[in-house]
CSV table of C-alpha atoms in Angstrom, one decimal:
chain,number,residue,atom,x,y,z
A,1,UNK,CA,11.7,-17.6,-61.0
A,2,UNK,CA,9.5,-18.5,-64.2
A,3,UNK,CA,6.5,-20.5,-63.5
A,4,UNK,CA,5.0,-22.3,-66.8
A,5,UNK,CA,1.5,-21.6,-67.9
A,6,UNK,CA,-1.6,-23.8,-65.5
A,7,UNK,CA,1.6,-24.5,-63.1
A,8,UNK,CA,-0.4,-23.6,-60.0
A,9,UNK,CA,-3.3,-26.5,-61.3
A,10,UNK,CA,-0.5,-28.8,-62.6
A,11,UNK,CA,1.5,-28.9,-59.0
A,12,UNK,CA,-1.8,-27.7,-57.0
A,13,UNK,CA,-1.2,-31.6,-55.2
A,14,UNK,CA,2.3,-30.6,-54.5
A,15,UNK,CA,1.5,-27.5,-53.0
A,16,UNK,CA,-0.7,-28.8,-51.3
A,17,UNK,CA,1.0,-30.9,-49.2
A,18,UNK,CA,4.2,-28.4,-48.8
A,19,UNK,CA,1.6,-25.9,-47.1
A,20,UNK,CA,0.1,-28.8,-45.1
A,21,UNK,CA,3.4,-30.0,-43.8
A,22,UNK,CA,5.2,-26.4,-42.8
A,23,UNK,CA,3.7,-24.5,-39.8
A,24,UNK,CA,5.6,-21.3,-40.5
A,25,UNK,CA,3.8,-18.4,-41.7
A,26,UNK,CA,5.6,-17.0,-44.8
A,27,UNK,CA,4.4,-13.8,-47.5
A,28,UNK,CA,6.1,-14.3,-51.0
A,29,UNK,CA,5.1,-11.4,-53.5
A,30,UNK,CA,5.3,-12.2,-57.3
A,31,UNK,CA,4.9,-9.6,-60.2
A,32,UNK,CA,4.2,-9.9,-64.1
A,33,UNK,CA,7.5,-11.1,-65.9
A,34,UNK,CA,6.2,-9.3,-69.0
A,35,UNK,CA,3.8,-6.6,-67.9
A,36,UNK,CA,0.7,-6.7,-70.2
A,37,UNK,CA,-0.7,-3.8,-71.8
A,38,UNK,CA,-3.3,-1.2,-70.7
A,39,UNK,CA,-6.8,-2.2,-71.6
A,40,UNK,CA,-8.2,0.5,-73.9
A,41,UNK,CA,-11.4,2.2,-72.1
A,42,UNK,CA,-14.4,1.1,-73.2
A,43,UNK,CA,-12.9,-2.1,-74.2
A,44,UNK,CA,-13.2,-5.9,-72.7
A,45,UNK,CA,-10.3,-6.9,-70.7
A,46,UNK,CA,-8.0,-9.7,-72.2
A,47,UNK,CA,-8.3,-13.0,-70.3
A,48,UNK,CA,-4.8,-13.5,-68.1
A,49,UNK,CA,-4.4,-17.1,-70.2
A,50,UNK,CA,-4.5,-15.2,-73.2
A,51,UNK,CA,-0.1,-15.0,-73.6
A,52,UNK,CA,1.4,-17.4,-72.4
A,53,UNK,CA,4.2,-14.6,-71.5
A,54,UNK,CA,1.1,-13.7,-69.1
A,55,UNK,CA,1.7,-16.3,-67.1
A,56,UNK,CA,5.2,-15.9,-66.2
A,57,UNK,CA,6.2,-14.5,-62.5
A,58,UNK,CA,9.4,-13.3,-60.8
A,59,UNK,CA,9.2,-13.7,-56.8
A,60,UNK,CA,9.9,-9.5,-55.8
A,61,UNK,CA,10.2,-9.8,-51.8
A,62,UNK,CA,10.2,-13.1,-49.9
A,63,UNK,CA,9.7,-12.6,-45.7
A,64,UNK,CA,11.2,-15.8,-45.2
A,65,UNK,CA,14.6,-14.5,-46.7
A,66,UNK,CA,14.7,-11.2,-44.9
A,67,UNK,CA,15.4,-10.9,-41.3
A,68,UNK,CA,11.9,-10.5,-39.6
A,69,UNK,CA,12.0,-8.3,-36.5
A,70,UNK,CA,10.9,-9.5,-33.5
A,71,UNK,CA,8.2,-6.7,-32.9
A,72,UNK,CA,5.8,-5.4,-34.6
A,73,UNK,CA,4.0,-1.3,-35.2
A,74,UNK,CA,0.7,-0.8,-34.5
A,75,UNK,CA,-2.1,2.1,-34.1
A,76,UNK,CA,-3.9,1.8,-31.0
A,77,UNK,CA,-7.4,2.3,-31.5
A,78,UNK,CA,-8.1,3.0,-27.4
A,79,UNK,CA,-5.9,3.8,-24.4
A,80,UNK,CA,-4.0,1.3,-22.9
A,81,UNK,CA,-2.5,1.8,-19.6
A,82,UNK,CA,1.3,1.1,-19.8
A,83,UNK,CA,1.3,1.2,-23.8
A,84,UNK,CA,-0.1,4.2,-24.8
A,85,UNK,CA,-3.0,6.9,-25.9
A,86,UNK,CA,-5.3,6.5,-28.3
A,87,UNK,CA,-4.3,6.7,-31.8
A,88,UNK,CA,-0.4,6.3,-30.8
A,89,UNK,CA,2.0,4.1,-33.1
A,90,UNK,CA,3.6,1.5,-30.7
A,91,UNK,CA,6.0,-1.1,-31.3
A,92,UNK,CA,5.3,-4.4,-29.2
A,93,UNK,CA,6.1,-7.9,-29.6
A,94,UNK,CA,4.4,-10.0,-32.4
A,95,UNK,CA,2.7,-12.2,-30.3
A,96,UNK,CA,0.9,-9.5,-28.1
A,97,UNK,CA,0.0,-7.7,-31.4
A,98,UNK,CA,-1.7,-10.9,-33.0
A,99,UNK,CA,-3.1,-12.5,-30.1
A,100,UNK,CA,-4.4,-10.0,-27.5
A,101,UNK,CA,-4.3,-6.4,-29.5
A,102,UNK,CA,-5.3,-7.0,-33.2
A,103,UNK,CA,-8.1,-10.1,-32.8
A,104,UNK,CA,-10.7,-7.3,-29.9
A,105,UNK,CA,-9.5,-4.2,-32.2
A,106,UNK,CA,-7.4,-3.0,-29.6
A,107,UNK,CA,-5.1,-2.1,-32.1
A,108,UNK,CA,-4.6,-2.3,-36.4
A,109,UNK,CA,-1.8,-2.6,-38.2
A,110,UNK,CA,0.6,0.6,-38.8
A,111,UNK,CA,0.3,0.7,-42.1
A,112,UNK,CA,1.6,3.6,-44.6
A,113,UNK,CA,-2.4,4.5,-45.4
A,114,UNK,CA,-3.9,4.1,-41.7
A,115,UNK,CA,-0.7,6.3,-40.4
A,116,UNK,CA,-1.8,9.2,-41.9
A,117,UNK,CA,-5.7,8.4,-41.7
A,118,UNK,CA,-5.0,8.0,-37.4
A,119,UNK,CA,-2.9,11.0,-37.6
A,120,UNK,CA,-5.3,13.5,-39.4
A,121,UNK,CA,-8.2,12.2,-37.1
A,122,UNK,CA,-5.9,12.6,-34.2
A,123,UNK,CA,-5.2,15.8,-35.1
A,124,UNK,CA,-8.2,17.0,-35.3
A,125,UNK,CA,-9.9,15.5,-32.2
A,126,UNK,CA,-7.2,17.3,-30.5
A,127,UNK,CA,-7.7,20.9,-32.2
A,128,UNK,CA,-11.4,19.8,-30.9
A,129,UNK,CA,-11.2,18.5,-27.4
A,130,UNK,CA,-7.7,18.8,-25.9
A,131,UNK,CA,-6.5,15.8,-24.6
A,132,UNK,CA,-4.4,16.2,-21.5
A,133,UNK,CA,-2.3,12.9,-20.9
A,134,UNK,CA,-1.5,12.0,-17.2
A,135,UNK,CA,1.7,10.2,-17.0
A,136,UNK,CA,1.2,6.8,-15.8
A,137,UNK,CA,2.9,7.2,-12.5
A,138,UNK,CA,0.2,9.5,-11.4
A,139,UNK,CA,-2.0,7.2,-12.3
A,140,UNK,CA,-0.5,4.5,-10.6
A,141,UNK,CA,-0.5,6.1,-7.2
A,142,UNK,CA,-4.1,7.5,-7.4
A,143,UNK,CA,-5.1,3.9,-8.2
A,144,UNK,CA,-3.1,2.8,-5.3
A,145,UNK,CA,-4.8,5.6,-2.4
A,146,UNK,CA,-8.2,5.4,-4.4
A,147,UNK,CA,-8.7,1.5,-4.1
A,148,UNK,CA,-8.9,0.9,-0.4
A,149,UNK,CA,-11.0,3.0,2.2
A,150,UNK,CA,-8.2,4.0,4.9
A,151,UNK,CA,-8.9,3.3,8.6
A,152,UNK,CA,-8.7,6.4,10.7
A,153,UNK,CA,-8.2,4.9,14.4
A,154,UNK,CA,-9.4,7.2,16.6
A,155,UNK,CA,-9.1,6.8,20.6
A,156,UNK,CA,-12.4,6.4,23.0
A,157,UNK,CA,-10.4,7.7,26.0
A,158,UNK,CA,-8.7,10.5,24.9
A,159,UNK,CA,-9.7,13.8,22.9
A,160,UNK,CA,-8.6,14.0,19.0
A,161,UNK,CA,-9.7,15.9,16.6
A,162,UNK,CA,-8.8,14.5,13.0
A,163,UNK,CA,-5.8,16.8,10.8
A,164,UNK,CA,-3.3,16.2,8.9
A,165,UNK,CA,-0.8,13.8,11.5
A,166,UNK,CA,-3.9,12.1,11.6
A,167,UNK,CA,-4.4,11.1,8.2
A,168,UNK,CA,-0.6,10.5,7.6
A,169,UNK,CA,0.3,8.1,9.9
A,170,UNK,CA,-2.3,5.2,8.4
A,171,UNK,CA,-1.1,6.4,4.8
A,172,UNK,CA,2.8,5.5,6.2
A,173,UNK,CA,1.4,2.2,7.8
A,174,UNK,CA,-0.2,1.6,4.0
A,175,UNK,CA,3.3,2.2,2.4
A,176,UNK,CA,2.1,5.5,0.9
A,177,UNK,CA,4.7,8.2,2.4
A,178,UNK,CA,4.1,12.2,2.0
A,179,UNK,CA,4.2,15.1,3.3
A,180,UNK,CA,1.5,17.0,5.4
A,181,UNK,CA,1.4,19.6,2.5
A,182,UNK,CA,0.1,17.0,0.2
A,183,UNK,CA,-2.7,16.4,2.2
A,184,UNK,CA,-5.9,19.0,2.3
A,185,UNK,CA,-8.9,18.1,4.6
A,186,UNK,CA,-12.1,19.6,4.3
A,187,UNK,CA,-13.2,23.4,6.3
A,188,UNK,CA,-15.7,21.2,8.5
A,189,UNK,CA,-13.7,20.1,11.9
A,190,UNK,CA,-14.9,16.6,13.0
A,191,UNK,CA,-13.7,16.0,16.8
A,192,UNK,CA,-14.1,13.2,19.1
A,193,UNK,CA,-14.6,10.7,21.4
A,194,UNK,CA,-17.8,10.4,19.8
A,195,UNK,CA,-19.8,7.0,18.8
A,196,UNK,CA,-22.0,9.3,16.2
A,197,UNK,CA,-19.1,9.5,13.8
A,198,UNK,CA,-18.8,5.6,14.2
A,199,UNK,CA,-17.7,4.1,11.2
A,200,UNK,CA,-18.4,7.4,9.6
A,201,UNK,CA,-17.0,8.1,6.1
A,202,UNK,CA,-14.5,11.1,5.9
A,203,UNK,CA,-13.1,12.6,2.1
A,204,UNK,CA,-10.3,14.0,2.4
A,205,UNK,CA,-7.9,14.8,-0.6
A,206,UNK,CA,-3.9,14.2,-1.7
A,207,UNK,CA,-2.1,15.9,-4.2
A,208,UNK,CA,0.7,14.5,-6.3
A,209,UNK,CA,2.8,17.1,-7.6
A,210,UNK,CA,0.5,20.1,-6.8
A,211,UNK,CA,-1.3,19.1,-10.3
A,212,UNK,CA,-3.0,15.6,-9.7
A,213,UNK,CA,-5.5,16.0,-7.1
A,214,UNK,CA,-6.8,12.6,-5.6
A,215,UNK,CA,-10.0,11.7,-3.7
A,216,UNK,CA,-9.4,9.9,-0.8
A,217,UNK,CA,-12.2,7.8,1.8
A,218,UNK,CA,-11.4,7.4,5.4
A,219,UNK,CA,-13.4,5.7,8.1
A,220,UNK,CA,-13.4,6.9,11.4
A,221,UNK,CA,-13.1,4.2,14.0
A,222,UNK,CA,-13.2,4.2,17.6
A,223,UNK,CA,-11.0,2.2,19.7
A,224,UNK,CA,-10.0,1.9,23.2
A,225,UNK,CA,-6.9,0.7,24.8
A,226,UNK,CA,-7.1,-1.8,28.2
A,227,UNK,CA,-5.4,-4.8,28.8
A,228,UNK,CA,-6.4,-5.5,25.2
A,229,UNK,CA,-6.9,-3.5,22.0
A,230,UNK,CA,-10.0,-3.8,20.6
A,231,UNK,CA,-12.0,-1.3,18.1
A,232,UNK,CA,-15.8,-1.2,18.2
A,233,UNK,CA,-16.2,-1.5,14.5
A,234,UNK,CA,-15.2,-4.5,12.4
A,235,UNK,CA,-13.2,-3.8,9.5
A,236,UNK,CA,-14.3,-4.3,6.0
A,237,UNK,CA,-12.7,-4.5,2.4
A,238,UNK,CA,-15.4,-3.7,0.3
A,239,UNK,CA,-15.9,-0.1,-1.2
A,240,UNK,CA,-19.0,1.7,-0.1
A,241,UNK,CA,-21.6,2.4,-2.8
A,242,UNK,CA,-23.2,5.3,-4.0
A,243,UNK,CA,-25.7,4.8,-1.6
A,244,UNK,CA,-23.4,4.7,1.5
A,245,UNK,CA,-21.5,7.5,0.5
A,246,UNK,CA,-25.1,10.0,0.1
A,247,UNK,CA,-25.8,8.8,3.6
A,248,UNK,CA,-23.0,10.3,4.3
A,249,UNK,CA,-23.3,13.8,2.1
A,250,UNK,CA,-20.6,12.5,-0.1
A,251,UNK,CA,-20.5,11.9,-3.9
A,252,UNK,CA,-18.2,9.5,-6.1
A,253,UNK,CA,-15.7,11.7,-6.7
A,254,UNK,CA,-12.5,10.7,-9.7
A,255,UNK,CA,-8.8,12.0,-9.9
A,256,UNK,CA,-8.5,15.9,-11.6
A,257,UNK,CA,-5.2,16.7,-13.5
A,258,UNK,CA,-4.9,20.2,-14.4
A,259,UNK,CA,-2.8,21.3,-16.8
A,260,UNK,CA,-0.3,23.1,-14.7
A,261,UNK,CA,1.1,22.9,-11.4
A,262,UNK,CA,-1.4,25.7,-8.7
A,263,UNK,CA,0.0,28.2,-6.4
A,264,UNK,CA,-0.7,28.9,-2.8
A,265,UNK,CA,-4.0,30.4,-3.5
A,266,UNK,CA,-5.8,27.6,-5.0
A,267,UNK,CA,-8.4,26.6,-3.4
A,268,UNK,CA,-8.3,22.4,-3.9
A,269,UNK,CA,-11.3,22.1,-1.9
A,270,UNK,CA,-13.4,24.7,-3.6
A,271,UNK,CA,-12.1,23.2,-6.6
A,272,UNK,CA,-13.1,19.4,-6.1
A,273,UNK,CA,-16.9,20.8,-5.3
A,274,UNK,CA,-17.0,22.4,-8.4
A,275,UNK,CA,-16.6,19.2,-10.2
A,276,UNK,CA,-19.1,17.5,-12.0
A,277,UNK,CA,-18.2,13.9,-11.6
A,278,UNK,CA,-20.7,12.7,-14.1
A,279,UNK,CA,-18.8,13.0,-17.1
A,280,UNK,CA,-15.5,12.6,-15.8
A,281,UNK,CA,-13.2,10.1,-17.0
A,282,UNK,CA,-12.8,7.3,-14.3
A,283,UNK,CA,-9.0,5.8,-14.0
């Protein structure tokens, strides 16, 4: 396609109004018909309406001839649960990219130049600071025993003293089955009847896959059994704060992953005390 020289003034009406009227987002790329000379160094350049053979264009791609595909690559520039790490090249649908990744930075475009810029600095964060990636599933599940405080019922009429069947059975009445081997409780016994451990927090700990240890809260709750049931302490949904759970010698305490599955030595209480929690990535 040749366009005549001041075209774009001479039909800048016409254009105009086509660009006004379509709603479709098109990308048309033109190059020199006659590509002019190299300016000399040192030299002023020559002014583009200098030739009129300057002003002639051929149309090299058009995006509106070629068949678009429906997704689109991108680099995300942070973690995104269910898409990927940090720096990873995804493909996702063109409307997630240019409505809720690209527009908060979430993400850039995958382009030839920012491929290998991402993938140099990723590479060298990682020959830096090791990143260990914990699938999602893991995730998923410590989410899913970490967001909730689980009831420990506990009888006023008969002696218990709280272990592992203990803690089970109001996982299984949450939907969260296991084994007892999954489960590690603390050296400290804690025994009962007794209204001094009312409403007491307990930490207790599950372990997915004998590699993702997870921080658990219990409450110990007293309850007796007549003609009615009836517990002595109301239940509540919110999450004790900081502050409760010192009252109680606990600390906030996050998920650990380690980077390969432990024997029957390792010590996963011992472990978790060893933490420090401060600078730990939350989930």
């Amino acid at each position: 396609m040749l366009f005549p020289r001041n075209y774009a003034l001479r039909n800048s009406a016409l254009l105009v109004r086509y660009i006004s009227t379509q709603q479709t987002r098109n990308t048309m790329i033109f190059q020199h018909l006659y590509q002019p000379e190299r300016t000399p160094d040192g030299c002023p350049q020559r002014r583009p309406d200098e030739k009129q053979e300057f002003q002639k264009l051929e149309i090299v791609e058009e995006e509106s001839t070629r068949n678009t595909s429906p997704t689109l690559k991108v680099i995300l520039m942070c973690t995104i649960e269910g898409l990927g790490e940090k720096y990873d090249v995804v493909e996702v649908t063109r409307a997630k990219a240019r409505l809720h990744l690209i527009p908060p930075r979430k993400a850039i475009y995958a382009s030839p130049f920012d491929i290998e810029y991402y993938g140099k600095m990723r590479k060298s964060n990682e020959e830096e600071v090791p990143t260990i990636r914990v699938p999602l599933e893991l995730v998923k599940t410590a989410r899913a025993l970490m967001e909730k405080v689980i009831p420990l019922h506990m009888s006023m009429d008969i002696p218990w003293t709280i272990n592992k069947t203990v803690i089970k059975a109001p996982l299984m009445k949450l939907g969260l089955e296991m084994s007892e081997e999954c489960i590690y409780l603390p050296k400290e016994t804690v025994s009962g009847p007794d209204l001094s451990l009312e409403a007491r927090l307990y930490r207790f700990y599950v372990v997915v896959d004998r590699q993702y240890i997870v921080p658990v809260l219990g409450r110990i709750l007293h309850g007796s059994k007549g003609k009615q049931s009836h517990n002595l302490n109301p239940k509540t949904k919110k999450m004790p704060t900081d502050e409760d759970l010192k009252s109680f010698g606990l600390r906030r305490e996050h998920p650990v992953y380690l980077n390969e599955p432990f024997g029957e030595e390792f010590d996963v209480i011992k472990h978790m005390e060893d933490q420090n929690f401060e600078t730990s990535k939350k989930i």
